[in-house]
Coordinates of C-alpha atoms and ligand atoms in Angstrom, one line a residue:
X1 CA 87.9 -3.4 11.6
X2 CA 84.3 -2.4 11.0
X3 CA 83.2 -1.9 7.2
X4 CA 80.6 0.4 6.3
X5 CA 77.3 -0.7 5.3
X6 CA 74.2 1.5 5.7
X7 CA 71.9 -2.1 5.9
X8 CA 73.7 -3.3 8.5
X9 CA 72.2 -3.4 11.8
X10 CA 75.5 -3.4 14.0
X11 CA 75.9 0.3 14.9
X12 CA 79.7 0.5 14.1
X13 CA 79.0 -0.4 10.5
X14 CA 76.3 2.2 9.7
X15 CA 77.6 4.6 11.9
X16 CA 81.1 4.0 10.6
X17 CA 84.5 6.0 12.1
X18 CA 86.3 4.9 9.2
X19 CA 83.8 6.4 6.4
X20 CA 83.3 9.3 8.6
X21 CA 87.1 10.3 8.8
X22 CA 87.1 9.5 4.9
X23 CA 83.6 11.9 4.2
X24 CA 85.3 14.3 6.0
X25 CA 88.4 14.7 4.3
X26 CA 86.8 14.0 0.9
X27 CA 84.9 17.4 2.3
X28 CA 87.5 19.3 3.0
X29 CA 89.2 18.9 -0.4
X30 CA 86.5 19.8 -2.0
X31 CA 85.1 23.0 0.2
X32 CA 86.2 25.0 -2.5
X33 CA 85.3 22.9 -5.9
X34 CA 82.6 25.2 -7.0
X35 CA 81.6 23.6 -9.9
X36 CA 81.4 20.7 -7.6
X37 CA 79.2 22.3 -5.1
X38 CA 77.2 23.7 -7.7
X39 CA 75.8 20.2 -8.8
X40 CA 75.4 19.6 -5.1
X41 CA 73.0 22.5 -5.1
X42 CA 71.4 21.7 -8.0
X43 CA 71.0 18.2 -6.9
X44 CA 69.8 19.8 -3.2
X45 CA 66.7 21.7 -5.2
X46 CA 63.4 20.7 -5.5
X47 CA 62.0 19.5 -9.0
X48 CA 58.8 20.3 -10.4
X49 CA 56.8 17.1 -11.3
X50 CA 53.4 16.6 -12.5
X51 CA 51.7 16.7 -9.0
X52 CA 54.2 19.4 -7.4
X53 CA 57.6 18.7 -7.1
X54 CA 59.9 16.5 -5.1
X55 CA 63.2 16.5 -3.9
X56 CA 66.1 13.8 -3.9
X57 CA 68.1 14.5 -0.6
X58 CA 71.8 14.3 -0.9
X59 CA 74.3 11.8 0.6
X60 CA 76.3 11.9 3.8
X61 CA 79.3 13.3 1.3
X62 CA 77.8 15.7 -1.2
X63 CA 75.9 17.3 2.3
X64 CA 79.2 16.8 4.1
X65 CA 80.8 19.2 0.9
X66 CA 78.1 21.9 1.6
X67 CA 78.7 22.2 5.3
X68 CA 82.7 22.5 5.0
X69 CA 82.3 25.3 2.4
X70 CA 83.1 28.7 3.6
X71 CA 82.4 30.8 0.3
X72 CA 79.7 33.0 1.2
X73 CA 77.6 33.3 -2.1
X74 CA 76.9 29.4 -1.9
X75 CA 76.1 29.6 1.8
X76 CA 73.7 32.1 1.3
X77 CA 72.3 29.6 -2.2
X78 CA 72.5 26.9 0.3
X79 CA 69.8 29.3 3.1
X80 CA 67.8 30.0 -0.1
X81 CA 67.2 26.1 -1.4
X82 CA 67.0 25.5 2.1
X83 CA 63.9 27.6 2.3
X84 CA 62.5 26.6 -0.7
X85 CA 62.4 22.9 0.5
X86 CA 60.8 24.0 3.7
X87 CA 57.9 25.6 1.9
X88 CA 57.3 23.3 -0.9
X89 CA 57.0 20.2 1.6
X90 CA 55.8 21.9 4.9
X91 CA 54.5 24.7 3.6
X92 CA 54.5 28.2 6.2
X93 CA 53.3 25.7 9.0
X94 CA 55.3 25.5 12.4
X95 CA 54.5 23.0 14.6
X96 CA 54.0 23.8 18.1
X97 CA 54.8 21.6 21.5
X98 CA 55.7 21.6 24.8
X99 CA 58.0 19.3 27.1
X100 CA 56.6 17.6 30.2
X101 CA 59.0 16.1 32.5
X102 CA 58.0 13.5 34.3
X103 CA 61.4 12.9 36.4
X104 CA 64.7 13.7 36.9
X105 CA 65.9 10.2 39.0
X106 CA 68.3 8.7 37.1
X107 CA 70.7 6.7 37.3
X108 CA 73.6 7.4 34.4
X109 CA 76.7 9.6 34.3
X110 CA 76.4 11.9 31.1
X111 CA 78.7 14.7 32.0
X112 CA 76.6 17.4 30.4
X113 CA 73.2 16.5 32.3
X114 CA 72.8 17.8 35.7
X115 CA 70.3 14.5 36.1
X116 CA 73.4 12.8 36.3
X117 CA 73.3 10.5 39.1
X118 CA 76.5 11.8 41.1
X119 CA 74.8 14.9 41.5
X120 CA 73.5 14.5 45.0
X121 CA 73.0 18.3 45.5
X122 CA 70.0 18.4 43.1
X123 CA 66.5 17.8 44.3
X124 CA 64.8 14.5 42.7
X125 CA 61.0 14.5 42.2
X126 CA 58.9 12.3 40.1
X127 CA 55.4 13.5 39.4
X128 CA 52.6 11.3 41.0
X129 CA 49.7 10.8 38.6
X130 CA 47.8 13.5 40.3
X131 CA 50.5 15.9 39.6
X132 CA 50.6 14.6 36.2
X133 CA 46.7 15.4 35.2
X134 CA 47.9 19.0 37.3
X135 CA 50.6 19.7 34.8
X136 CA 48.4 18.8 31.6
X137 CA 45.9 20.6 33.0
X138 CA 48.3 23.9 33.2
X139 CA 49.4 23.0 30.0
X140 CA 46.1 22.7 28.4
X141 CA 44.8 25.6 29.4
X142 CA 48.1 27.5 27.2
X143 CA 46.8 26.0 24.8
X144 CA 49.2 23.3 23.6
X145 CA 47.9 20.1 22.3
X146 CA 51.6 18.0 21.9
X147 CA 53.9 17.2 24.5
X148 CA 57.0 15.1 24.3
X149 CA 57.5 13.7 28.0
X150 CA 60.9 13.7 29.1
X151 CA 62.5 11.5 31.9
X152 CA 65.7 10.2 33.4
X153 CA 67.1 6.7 32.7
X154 CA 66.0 4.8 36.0
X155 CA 64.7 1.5 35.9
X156 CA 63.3 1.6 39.7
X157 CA 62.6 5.0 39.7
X158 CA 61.0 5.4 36.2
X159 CA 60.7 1.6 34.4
X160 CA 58.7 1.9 31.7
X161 CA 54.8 0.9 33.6
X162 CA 55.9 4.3 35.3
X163 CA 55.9 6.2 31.9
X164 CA 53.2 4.0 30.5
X165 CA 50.7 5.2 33.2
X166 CA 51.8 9.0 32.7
X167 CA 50.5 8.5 28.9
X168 CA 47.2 7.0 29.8
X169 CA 46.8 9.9 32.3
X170 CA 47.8 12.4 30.0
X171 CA 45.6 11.4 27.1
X172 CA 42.7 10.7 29.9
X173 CA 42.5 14.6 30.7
X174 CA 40.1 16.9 29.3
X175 CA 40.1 20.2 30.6
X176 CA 37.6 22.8 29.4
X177 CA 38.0 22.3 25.1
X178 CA 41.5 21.2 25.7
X179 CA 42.8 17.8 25.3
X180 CA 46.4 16.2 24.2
X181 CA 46.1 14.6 21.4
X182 CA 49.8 13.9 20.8
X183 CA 52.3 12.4 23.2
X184 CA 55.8 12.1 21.9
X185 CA 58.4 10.1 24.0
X186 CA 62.2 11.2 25.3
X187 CA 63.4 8.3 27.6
X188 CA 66.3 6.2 27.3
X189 CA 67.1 3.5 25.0
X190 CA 65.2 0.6 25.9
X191 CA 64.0 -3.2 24.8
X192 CA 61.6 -3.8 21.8
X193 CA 59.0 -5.5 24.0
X194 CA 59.1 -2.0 25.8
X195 CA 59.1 -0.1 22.6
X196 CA 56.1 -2.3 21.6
X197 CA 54.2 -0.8 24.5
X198 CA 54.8 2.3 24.0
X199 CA 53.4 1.8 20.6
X200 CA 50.3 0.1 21.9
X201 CA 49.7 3.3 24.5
X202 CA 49.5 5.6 21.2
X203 CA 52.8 7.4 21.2
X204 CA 53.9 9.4 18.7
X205 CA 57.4 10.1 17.5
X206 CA 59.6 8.5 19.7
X207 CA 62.8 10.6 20.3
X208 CA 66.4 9.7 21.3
X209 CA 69.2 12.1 20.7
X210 CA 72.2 10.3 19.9
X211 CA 74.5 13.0 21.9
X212 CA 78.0 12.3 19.7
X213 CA 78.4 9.7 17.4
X214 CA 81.9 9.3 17.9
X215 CA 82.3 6.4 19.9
X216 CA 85.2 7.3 22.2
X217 CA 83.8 10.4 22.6
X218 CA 80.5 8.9 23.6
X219 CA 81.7 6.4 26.4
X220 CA 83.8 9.2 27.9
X221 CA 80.6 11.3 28.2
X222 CA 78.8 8.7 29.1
X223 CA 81.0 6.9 32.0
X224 CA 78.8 5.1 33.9
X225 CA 75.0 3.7 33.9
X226 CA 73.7 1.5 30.8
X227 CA 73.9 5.0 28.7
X228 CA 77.2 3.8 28.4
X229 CA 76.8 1.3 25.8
X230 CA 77.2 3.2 22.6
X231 CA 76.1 0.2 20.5
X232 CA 72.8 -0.5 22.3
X233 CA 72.2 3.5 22.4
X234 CA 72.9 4.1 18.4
X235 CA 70.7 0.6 17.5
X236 CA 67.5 1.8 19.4
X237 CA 65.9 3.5 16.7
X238 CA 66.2 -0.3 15.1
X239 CA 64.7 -1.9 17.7
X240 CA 62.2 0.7 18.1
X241 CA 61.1 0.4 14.4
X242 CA 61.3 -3.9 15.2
X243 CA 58.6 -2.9 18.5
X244 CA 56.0 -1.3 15.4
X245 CA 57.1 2.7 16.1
X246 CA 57.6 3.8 13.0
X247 CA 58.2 7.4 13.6
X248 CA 61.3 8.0 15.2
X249 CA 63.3 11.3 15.7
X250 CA 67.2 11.3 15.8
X251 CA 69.2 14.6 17.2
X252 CA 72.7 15.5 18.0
X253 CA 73.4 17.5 21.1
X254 CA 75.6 20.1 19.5
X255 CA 78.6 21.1 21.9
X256 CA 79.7 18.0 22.7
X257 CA 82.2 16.6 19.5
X258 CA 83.4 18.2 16.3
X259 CA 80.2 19.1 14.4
X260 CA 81.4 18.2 11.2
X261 CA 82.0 14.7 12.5
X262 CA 78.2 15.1 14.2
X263 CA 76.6 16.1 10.8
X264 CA 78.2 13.1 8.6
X265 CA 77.3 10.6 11.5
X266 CA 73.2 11.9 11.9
X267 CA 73.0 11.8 8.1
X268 CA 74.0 8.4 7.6
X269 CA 71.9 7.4 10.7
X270 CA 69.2 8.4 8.1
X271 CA 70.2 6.5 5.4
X272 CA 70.3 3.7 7.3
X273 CA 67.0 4.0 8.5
X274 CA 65.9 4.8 5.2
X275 CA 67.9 1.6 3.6
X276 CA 67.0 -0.9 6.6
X277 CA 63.5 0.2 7.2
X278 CA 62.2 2.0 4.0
X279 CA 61.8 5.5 5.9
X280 CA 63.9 7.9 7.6
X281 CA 63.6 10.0 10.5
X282 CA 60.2 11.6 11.2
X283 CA 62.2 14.2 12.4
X284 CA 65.4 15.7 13.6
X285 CA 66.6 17.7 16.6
X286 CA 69.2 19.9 16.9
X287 CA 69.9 21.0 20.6
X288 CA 72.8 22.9 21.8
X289 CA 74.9 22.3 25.2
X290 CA 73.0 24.6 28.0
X291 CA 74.1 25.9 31.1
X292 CA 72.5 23.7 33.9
X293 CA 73.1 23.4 37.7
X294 CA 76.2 22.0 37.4
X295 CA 77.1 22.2 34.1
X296 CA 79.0 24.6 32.3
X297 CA 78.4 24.6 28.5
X298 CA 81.9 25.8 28.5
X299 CA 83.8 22.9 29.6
X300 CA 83.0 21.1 26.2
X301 CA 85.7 22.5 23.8
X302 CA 83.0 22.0 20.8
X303 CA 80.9 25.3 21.1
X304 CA 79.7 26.5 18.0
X305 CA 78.9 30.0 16.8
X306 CA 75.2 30.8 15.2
X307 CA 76.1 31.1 12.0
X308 CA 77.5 27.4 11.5
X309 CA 74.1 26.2 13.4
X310 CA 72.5 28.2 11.4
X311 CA 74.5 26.4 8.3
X312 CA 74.2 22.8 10.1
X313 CA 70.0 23.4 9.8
X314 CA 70.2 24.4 6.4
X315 CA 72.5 21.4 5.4
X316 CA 70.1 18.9 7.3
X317 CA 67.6 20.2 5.0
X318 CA 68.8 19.9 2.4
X319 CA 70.5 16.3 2.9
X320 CA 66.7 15.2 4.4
X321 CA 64.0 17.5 2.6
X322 CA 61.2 15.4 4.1
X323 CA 62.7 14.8 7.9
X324 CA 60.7 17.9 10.5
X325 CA 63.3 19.4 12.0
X326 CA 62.8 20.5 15.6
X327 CA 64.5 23.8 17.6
X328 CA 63.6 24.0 21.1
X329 CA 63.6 27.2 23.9
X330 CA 67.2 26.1 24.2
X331 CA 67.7 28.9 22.2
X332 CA 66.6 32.5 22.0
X333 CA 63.6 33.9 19.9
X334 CA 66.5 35.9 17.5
X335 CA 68.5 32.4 16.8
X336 CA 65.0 30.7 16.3
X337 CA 64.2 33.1 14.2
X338 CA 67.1 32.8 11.7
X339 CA 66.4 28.8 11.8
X340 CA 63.0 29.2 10.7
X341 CA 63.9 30.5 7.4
X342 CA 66.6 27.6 6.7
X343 CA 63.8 24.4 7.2
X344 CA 62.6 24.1 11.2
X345 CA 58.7 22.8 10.9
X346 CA 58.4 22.7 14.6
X347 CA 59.4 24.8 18.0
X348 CA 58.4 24.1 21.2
X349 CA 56.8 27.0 23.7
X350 CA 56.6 28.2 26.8
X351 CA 58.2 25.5 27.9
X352 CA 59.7 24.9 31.9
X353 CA 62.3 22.0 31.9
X354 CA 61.7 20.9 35.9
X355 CA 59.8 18.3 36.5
X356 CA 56.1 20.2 38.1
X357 CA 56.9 23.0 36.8
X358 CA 53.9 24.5 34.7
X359 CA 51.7 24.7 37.9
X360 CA 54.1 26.7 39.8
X361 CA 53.6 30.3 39.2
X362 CA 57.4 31.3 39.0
X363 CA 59.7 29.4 37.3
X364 CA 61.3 26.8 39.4
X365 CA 64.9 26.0 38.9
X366 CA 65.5 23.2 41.2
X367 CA 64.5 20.6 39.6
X368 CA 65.5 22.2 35.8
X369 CA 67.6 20.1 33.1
X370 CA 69.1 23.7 31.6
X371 CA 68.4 27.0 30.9
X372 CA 65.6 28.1 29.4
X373 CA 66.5 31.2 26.6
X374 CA 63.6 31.9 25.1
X375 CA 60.8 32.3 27.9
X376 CA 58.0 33.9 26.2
X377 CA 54.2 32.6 26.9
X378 CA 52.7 30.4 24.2
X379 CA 50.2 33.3 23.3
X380 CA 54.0 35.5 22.4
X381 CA 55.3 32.7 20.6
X382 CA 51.7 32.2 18.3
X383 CA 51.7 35.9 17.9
X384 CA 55.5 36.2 16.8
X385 CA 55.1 32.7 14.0
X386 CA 52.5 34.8 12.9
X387 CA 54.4 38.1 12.7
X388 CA 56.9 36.7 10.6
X389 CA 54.4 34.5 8.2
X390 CA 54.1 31.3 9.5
X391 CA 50.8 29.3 10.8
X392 CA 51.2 28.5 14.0
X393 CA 49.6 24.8 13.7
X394 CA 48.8 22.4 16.5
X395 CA 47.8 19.6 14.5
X396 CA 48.2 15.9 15.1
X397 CA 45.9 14.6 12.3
X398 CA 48.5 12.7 10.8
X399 CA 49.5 10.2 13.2
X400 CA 45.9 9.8 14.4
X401 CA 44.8 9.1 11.0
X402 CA 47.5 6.1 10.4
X403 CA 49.6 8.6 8.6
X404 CA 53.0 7.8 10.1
X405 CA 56.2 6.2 8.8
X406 CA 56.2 6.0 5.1
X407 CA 52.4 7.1 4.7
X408 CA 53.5 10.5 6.2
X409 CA 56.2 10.6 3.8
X410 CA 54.4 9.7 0.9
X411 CA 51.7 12.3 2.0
X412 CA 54.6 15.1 2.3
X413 CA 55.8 14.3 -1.2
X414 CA 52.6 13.8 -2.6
X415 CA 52.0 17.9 -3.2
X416 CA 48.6 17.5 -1.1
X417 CA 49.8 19.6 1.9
X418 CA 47.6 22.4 0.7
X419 CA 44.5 20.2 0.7
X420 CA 45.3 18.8 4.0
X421 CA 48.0 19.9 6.1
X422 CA 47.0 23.3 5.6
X423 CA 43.8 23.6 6.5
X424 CA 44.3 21.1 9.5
X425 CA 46.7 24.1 10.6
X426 CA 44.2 26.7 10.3
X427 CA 41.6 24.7 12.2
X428 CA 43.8 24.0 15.2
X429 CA 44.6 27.6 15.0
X430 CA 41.5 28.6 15.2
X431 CA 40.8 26.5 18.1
X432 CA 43.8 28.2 19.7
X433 CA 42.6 31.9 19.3
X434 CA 38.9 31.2 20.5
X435 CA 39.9 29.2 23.9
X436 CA 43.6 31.1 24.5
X437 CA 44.7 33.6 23.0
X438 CA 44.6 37.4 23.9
X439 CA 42.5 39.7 21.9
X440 CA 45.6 41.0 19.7
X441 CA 46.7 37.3 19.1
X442 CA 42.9 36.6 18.1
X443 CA 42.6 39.8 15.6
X444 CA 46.4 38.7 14.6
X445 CA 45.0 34.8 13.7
X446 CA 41.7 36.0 12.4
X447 CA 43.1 37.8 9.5
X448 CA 45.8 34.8 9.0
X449 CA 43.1 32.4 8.8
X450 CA 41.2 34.8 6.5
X451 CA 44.4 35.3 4.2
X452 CA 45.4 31.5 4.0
X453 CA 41.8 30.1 3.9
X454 CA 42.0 31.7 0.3
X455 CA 45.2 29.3 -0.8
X456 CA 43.6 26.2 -0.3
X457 CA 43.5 25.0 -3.9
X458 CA 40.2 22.7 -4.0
X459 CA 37.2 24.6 -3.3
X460 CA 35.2 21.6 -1.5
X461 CA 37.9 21.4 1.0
X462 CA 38.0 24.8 1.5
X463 CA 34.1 25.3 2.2
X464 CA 34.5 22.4 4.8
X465 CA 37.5 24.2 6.6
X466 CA 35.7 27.3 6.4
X467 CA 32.1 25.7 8.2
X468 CA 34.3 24.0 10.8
X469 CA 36.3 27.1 11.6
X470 CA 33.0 29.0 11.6
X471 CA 31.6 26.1 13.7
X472 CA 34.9 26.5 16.3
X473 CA 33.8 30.3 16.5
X474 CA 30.1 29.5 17.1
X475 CA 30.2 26.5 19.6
X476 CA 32.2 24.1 21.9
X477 CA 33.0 21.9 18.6
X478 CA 36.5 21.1 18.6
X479 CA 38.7 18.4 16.9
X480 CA 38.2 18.9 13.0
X481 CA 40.5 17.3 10.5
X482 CA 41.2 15.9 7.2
Ligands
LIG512 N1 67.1 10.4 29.7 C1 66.9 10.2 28.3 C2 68.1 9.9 27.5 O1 69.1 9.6 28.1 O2 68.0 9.9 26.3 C3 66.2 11.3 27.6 C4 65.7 12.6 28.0 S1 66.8 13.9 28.4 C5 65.7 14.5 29.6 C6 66.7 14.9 26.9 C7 67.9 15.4 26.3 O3 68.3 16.6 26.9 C8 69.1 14.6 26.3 O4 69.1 13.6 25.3 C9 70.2 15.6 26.0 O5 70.6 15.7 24.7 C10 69.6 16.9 26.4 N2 70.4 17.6 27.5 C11 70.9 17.0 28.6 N3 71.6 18.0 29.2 C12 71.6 19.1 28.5 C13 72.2 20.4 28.7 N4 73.0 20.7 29.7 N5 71.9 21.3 27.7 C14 71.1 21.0 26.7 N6 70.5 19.8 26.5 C15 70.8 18.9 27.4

């Protein structure tokens, strides 16, 4: 029988059934321990240090405590440190990006994917290069400056020149004053020597949602196509830190399995990542089971409510302080609204899950991977961040300035989000009101921009943020950052 060890690199030792079943029944008999969950808390909270504060994170188990108590005063503590994490680390920012899919061939079985490839009923279409630089275009001209391209597993169809080519074009298009200067990347698990050239073609995070960690749950879901090998699917983020990407981002798609089993399994994926490689996730997604052509969300028997997502977000929080976390247009504007407050640093917008759909006028569902809930513009989505006090940023600084893997970290815990992050948000928000945004959204992000230039603590980095942001207004110069 498998042993757990978080160093280990063979997935049914870090991702271990045995210390799962064992977390969760050490959770259980302790949902109502308050003094125990009291030191978890305290534990969970950020501390003050010299230079700002920092956070310690919490273990699969005391996390695994939190998220099985029911008392209501120490969820609500729990929404509360939750929040305070958020803005001591990332600060009011929320991230914003869109998905572009690139193609729906593919050639697996999951059973909650209408990609999958017994469905003969669905149209197939893979974007030709041209259709490519037409979809950035429509995308650019919302605004949006990150994408996370999206596509099924199919090694004729899609192999990986196919996706390489689709970032070169994407980063080769500049329309008007936009540009992409992000590309994140959703395919399938794949080799090193391919996740080596993704690296080389300037991705960003790359992103695989696990779907279940339980393993027999996983090859049931997953009952044909090389999706089905759970050991080759949970070791990618390995091998994708072996091909040089050091920004990975790990996600669960909610529905499927027990959640409590879910949440132990996605927070010891990060401890291993953080034991093997010295980093953890960049970030962490939490999607939910969607309705799709010829899926129904309801033939999983794992549904869960808002309120224990709401708790799940909050937990992952506070078990990862420095991980993003990531809620898509899966959900609707009142559900991402409660997530917000418990620790989400990025939302996508406006976003159409077929593959060509952004230069299509109506929304096309033939080609669509699920539901869309919330289907506002980008413009209603900047506006509504704003509404409820949070900068709408679309800033990629970071990552184009080498600050990935554990420089990001150290940057996030380092108390200098103020001095950079922040004002890189303002900037890229500015750019966003002067070439997008409808009048009220401008006034809206003129006065934000007014009120936050004010709480950047040094004064020489204010006084540059406030000549570029003058110099966005005034001209066609674009692209400022620290
Ligand atoms: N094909 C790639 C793979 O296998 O990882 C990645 C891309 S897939 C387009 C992106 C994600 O969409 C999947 O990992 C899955 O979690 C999610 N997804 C699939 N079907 C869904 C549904 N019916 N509702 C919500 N999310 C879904």
């Amino acid at each position: 029988m498998a042993v757990y060890n978080p160093k280990s690199l063979k997935a049914e030792e870090f991702i271990n059934d045995e210390e799962i079943k064992a977390t969760l029944a050490y959770a259980e008999a302790n949902k109502n321990n308050v003094e125990l969950i009291d030191q978890i808390l305290e534990k969970a909270r950020p501390q003050k240090t010299a230079t700002g504060c920092q956070c310690t994170g919490l273990t699969h188990r005391e996390a695994s405590v939190l998220l099985a108590c029911e008392i209501p005063e120490k969820i609500q503590k729990m929404y509360e440190i939750a929040e305070e994490i958020k803005l001591a680390f990332y600060g009011n920012r929320i991230v914003i990006f869109a998905p572009l899919y690139l193609s729906n061939y593919c050639i697996n079985g999951c059973v909650y994917c209408p990609y999958h490839a017994k469905n003969k009923h669905i149209a197939r279409k893979k974007l030709t290069q041209e259709e490519v630089k037409a979809e950035v275009i429509a995308l650019q001209d919302m605004g949006h400056k990150r994408l996370a391209i999206e596509a099924g597993e199919d090694p004729k169809n899609n192999p990986i020149e196919y996706i390489l080519d689709c970032i070169k074009t994407i980063y080769s298009v500049h329309h008007k004053n936009g540009d992409i200067r992000r590309v994140n990347v959703n395919i399938a698990a794949t080799t090193v020597e391919n996740y080596r050239k993704l690296k080389e073609a300037g991705i960003g995070t790359y992103i695989l949602f696990q779907e279940t960690y339980h393993k027999k749950s996983y090859e049931e879901l997953h009952p044909t196509g090389p999706k089905h090998d759970y050991d080759y699917h949970t070791e990618a983020m390995d091998r994708a830190m072996e091909g040089g990407i050091d920004d990975v981002g790990l996600g669960v798609l909610f529905g499927l399995e027990m959640y409590k089993y879910e949440f132990a399994g996605l927070i010891m994926h990060a401890e291993h990542l953080e034991a093997v490689h010295g980093v953890g996730p960049h970030t962490i997604s939490v999607p939910r089971v969607k309705r799709a052509d010829d899926i129904d969300p309801d033939m999983f028997d794992n549904g869960i409510d808002d309120d224990t997502f709401t708790k799940i977000a909050a937990c992952i929080r506070l078990a990862v302080p420095y991980t993003g976390m990531i809620v898509s247009t899966r959900e609707t504007e009142e559900v991402r609204q409660r997530l917000l407050r418990v620790g989400i640093s990025q939302v996508s917008g406006a976003s159409r899950t077929s593959v060509g759909g952004y230069t299509q006028e109506e929304r096309p569902h033939d080609t669509e991977q699920f539901d869309v809930s919330d289907q506002r513009s980008l413009d209603e989505v900047v506006r509504w961040l704003m509404e409820s006090d949070h900068i709408p940023s679309f800033c990629t600084a970071c990552y184009r300035a080498g600050r990935t893997g554990d420089r990001f970290m150290s940057l996030c815990k380092s108390g200098q989000i103020l001095n950079c992050c922040h004002p890189n948000a303002l900037m890229t928000l500015a750019e966003f009101l002067e070439d997008y945004a409808s009048p009220e959204t401008k006034k809206e992000g003129y006065e934000m921009i007014e009120r936050e230039l004010a709480r950047i603590p040094k004064e020489s980095v204010r006084k540059i943020a406030e000549q570029n942001i003058r110099d966005i207004r005034s001209s066609n110069r674009r692209d400022f950052r620290f």
